[in-house]
Coordinates of C-alpha atoms in Angstrom, one line a residue:
X1 CA 96.4 113.7 157.8
X2 CA 99.4 115.9 158.6
X3 CA 98.4 117.8 161.7
X4 CA 101.4 120.1 161.7
X5 CA 99.7 121.9 158.8
X6 CA 96.6 122.6 160.8
X7 CA 98.0 124.8 163.4
X8 CA 96.7 128.0 165.1
X9 CA 98.4 130.9 163.5
X10 CA 98.9 128.9 160.2
X11 CA 101.6 128.0 157.8
X12 CA 102.3 129.3 154.3
X13 CA 102.2 126.8 151.4
X14 CA 102.0 127.1 147.6
X15 CA 98.8 125.7 146.4
X16 CA 96.2 126.2 143.7
X17 CA 93.0 127.9 144.9
X18 CA 89.6 127.4 143.2
X19 CA 86.6 129.5 143.7
X20 CA 83.3 128.5 142.0
X21 CA 80.0 130.4 142.0
X22 CA 76.6 129.5 140.7
X23 CA 75.5 131.9 138.0
X24 CA 71.8 132.5 137.9
X25 CA 71.3 131.5 141.5
X26 CA 69.2 134.6 142.3
X27 CA 66.7 133.6 139.7
X28 CA 66.1 130.1 141.1
X29 CA 66.1 131.3 144.7
X30 CA 63.1 133.5 144.0
X31 CA 61.1 130.7 142.4
X32 CA 61.8 127.9 144.9
X33 CA 60.9 127.5 148.6
X34 CA 63.9 127.7 151.0
X35 CA 63.4 124.0 151.8
X36 CA 63.5 123.0 148.1
X37 CA 66.5 125.3 147.5
X38 CA 68.4 123.8 150.4
X39 CA 67.8 120.3 149.0
X40 CA 69.0 121.2 145.6
X41 CA 72.1 123.0 146.9
X42 CA 72.8 120.1 149.3
X43 CA 72.8 117.6 146.5
X44 CA 75.0 119.8 144.3
X45 CA 77.5 120.5 147.1
X46 CA 77.6 116.8 147.9
X47 CA 78.6 116.2 144.3
X48 CA 81.3 118.8 144.6
X49 CA 82.6 117.2 147.8
X50 CA 82.8 113.8 145.9
X51 CA 84.7 115.6 143.1
X52 CA 87.0 117.2 145.7
X53 CA 87.9 113.8 147.1
X54 CA 88.5 112.4 143.6
X55 CA 90.7 115.4 142.6
X56 CA 92.6 115.7 146.0
X57 CA 91.0 119.1 146.9
X58 CA 90.5 120.3 150.4
X59 CA 87.2 122.1 150.6
X60 CA 87.7 125.3 152.7
X61 CA 84.1 126.6 152.8
X62 CA 80.7 127.0 151.2
X63 CA 79.5 130.6 151.3
X64 CA 75.9 130.7 150.0
X65 CA 76.2 129.6 146.4
X66 CA 80.0 129.8 146.4
X67 CA 82.3 126.8 146.9
X68 CA 86.0 127.1 147.4
X69 CA 88.8 124.7 147.8
X70 CA 92.6 124.3 147.5
X71 CA 94.9 121.6 146.2
X72 CA 98.4 120.9 147.4
X73 CA 97.6 120.9 151.1
X74 CA 97.7 119.4 153.7
X75 CA 99.5 116.9 151.4
X76 CA 101.9 118.6 149.1
X77 CA 101.4 117.6 145.4
X78 CA 103.3 118.8 142.4
X79 CA 100.1 118.4 140.3
X80 CA 98.0 120.7 142.4
X81 CA 97.2 123.0 139.5
X82 CA 96.3 120.2 137.1
X83 CA 94.0 118.6 139.7
X84 CA 92.3 122.0 140.4
X85 CA 91.6 122.5 136.6
X86 CA 90.1 119.0 136.4
X87 CA 88.0 119.8 139.5
X88 CA 86.7 123.0 137.8
X89 CA 85.8 121.3 134.6
X90 CA 83.9 118.6 136.5
X91 CA 82.0 121.3 138.5
X92 CA 80.9 122.9 135.2
X93 CA 79.5 119.5 134.2
X94 CA 77.9 118.8 137.6
X95 CA 75.8 122.0 137.4
X96 CA 73.8 120.2 134.8
X97 CA 72.0 118.5 137.7
X98 CA 70.6 121.8 138.9
X99 CA 69.8 122.9 135.3
X100 CA 67.7 119.7 134.9
X101 CA 66.2 119.8 138.4
X102 CA 65.1 123.5 138.2
X103 CA 64.6 123.8 134.5
X104 CA 66.7 127.0 134.8
X105 CA 69.7 128.3 132.8
X106 CA 72.0 128.2 135.9
X107 CA 75.7 127.7 135.2
X108 CA 79.1 127.7 137.0
X109 CA 81.8 130.3 136.9
X110 CA 85.1 128.9 138.1
X111 CA 88.3 130.8 138.8
X112 CA 91.7 129.3 139.7
X113 CA 95.0 131.0 140.8
X114 CA 98.2 129.5 142.2
X115 CA 100.2 131.0 145.0
X116 CA 101.1 131.1 148.6
X117 CA 98.4 130.7 151.2
X118 CA 98.4 131.0 155.0
X119 CA 96.2 128.3 156.4
X120 CA 95.1 128.1 160.0
X121 CA 92.5 127.7 162.6
X122 CA 90.8 130.7 164.1
X123 CA 88.8 131.1 167.3
X124 CA 88.7 129.6 170.7
X125 CA 85.3 128.0 171.0
X126 CA 83.9 127.6 167.5
X127 CA 87.1 126.9 165.5
X128 CA 87.1 127.8 161.9
X129 CA 89.7 126.6 159.4
X130 CA 90.4 129.0 156.5
X131 CA 93.1 130.2 154.1
X132 CA 94.3 133.7 153.7
X133 CA 96.6 135.7 151.4
X134 CA 96.7 138.1 148.5
X135 CA 96.7 135.0 146.3
X136 CA 93.4 133.8 147.8
X137 CA 91.9 137.2 147.0
X138 CA 93.2 136.9 143.5
X139 CA 91.6 133.5 143.1
X140 CA 88.3 135.0 144.1
X141 CA 88.8 137.8 141.5
X142 CA 89.5 135.1 138.9
X143 CA 86.1 133.6 139.6
X144 CA 84.2 136.9 139.6
X145 CA 85.9 138.1 136.4
X146 CA 85.3 134.8 134.6
X147 CA 82.5 133.7 132.3
X148 CA 79.7 131.2 132.9
X149 CA 80.5 127.7 131.9
X150 CA 84.2 128.4 131.7
X151 CA 87.3 127.6 133.9
X152 CA 89.3 130.9 134.2
X153 CA 92.9 130.6 135.3
X154 CA 95.8 132.9 135.9
X155 CA 99.1 132.7 134.0
X156 CA 100.6 131.6 137.3
X157 CA 98.4 128.5 137.3
X158 CA 99.0 128.0 133.6
X159 CA 102.8 127.8 134.4
X160 CA 102.0 124.7 136.5
X161 CA 99.9 122.8 133.9
X162 CA 102.8 121.2 131.9
X163 CA 100.9 121.4 128.6
X164 CA 98.1 119.1 129.9
X165 CA 95.4 121.6 128.7
X166 CA 94.9 123.9 125.7
X167 CA 93.9 127.5 126.6
X168 CA 92.9 130.7 125.0
X169 CA 93.4 134.3 126.2
X170 CA 90.5 135.4 128.6
X171 CA 91.6 139.0 129.2
X172 CA 90.3 139.0 132.8
X173 CA 92.9 141.7 133.6
X174 CA 90.8 144.0 131.4
X175 CA 87.6 143.3 133.4
X176 CA 89.1 143.2 136.9
X177 CA 91.3 146.0 138.4
X178 CA 92.9 143.7 141.0
X179 CA 94.2 141.4 138.3
X180 CA 95.5 144.3 136.2
X181 CA 97.3 145.7 139.2
X182 CA 98.8 142.3 140.0
X183 CA 100.0 142.1 136.4
X184 CA 98.2 138.8 135.8
X185 CA 97.2 137.7 132.3
X186 CA 94.3 135.2 132.3
X187 CA 93.2 132.3 130.2
X188 CA 90.2 130.0 129.6
X189 CA 90.6 126.2 129.4
X190 CA 89.5 125.1 125.9
X191 CA 90.6 121.4 125.8
X192 CA 92.0 118.6 128.0
X193 CA 95.1 117.3 126.3
X194 CA 96.0 114.7 128.9
X195 CA 93.1 113.1 130.8
X196 CA 93.5 112.6 134.5
X197 CA 94.8 109.2 135.4

């Protein structure tokens, strides 16, 4: 691993950033014990971590029922956006495990944006690695303004996909003020044209 990328204070890189959230999590959290819920989430996030390894993602953090990762760092890759979309589509499929386990209509909402991030380690005793930037915030807004079972991406991410996916307009900029202010049009993935090799 390139350690120059993991420095206190951080370095700016262009990456694709993925946020994913479990839709319907509140419903299952009220019907399962904390112990059972932790088991279910642990299995799901372990699946996500295996997918992250497969699709060259760096998991940044798990926050409750939210999972976020980036592609393109610490190893730079020209296909970071393509890999992020494949990751998102695979996450939507992986949530079927929780649907079956809980017999609940839970789903995944995935948002992806591409841009510069500042990555670094914070703290003196309990170090914490994280990524920061306006583009990270926009990726979060891509997730929150998306729809269950869909991968929602910005036009910036679309510009890195090289025609490997078919898309349709998602109009996220009409649902989320931050996207409108940033002047971002948004899209949903509808079809994989070129499967990942």
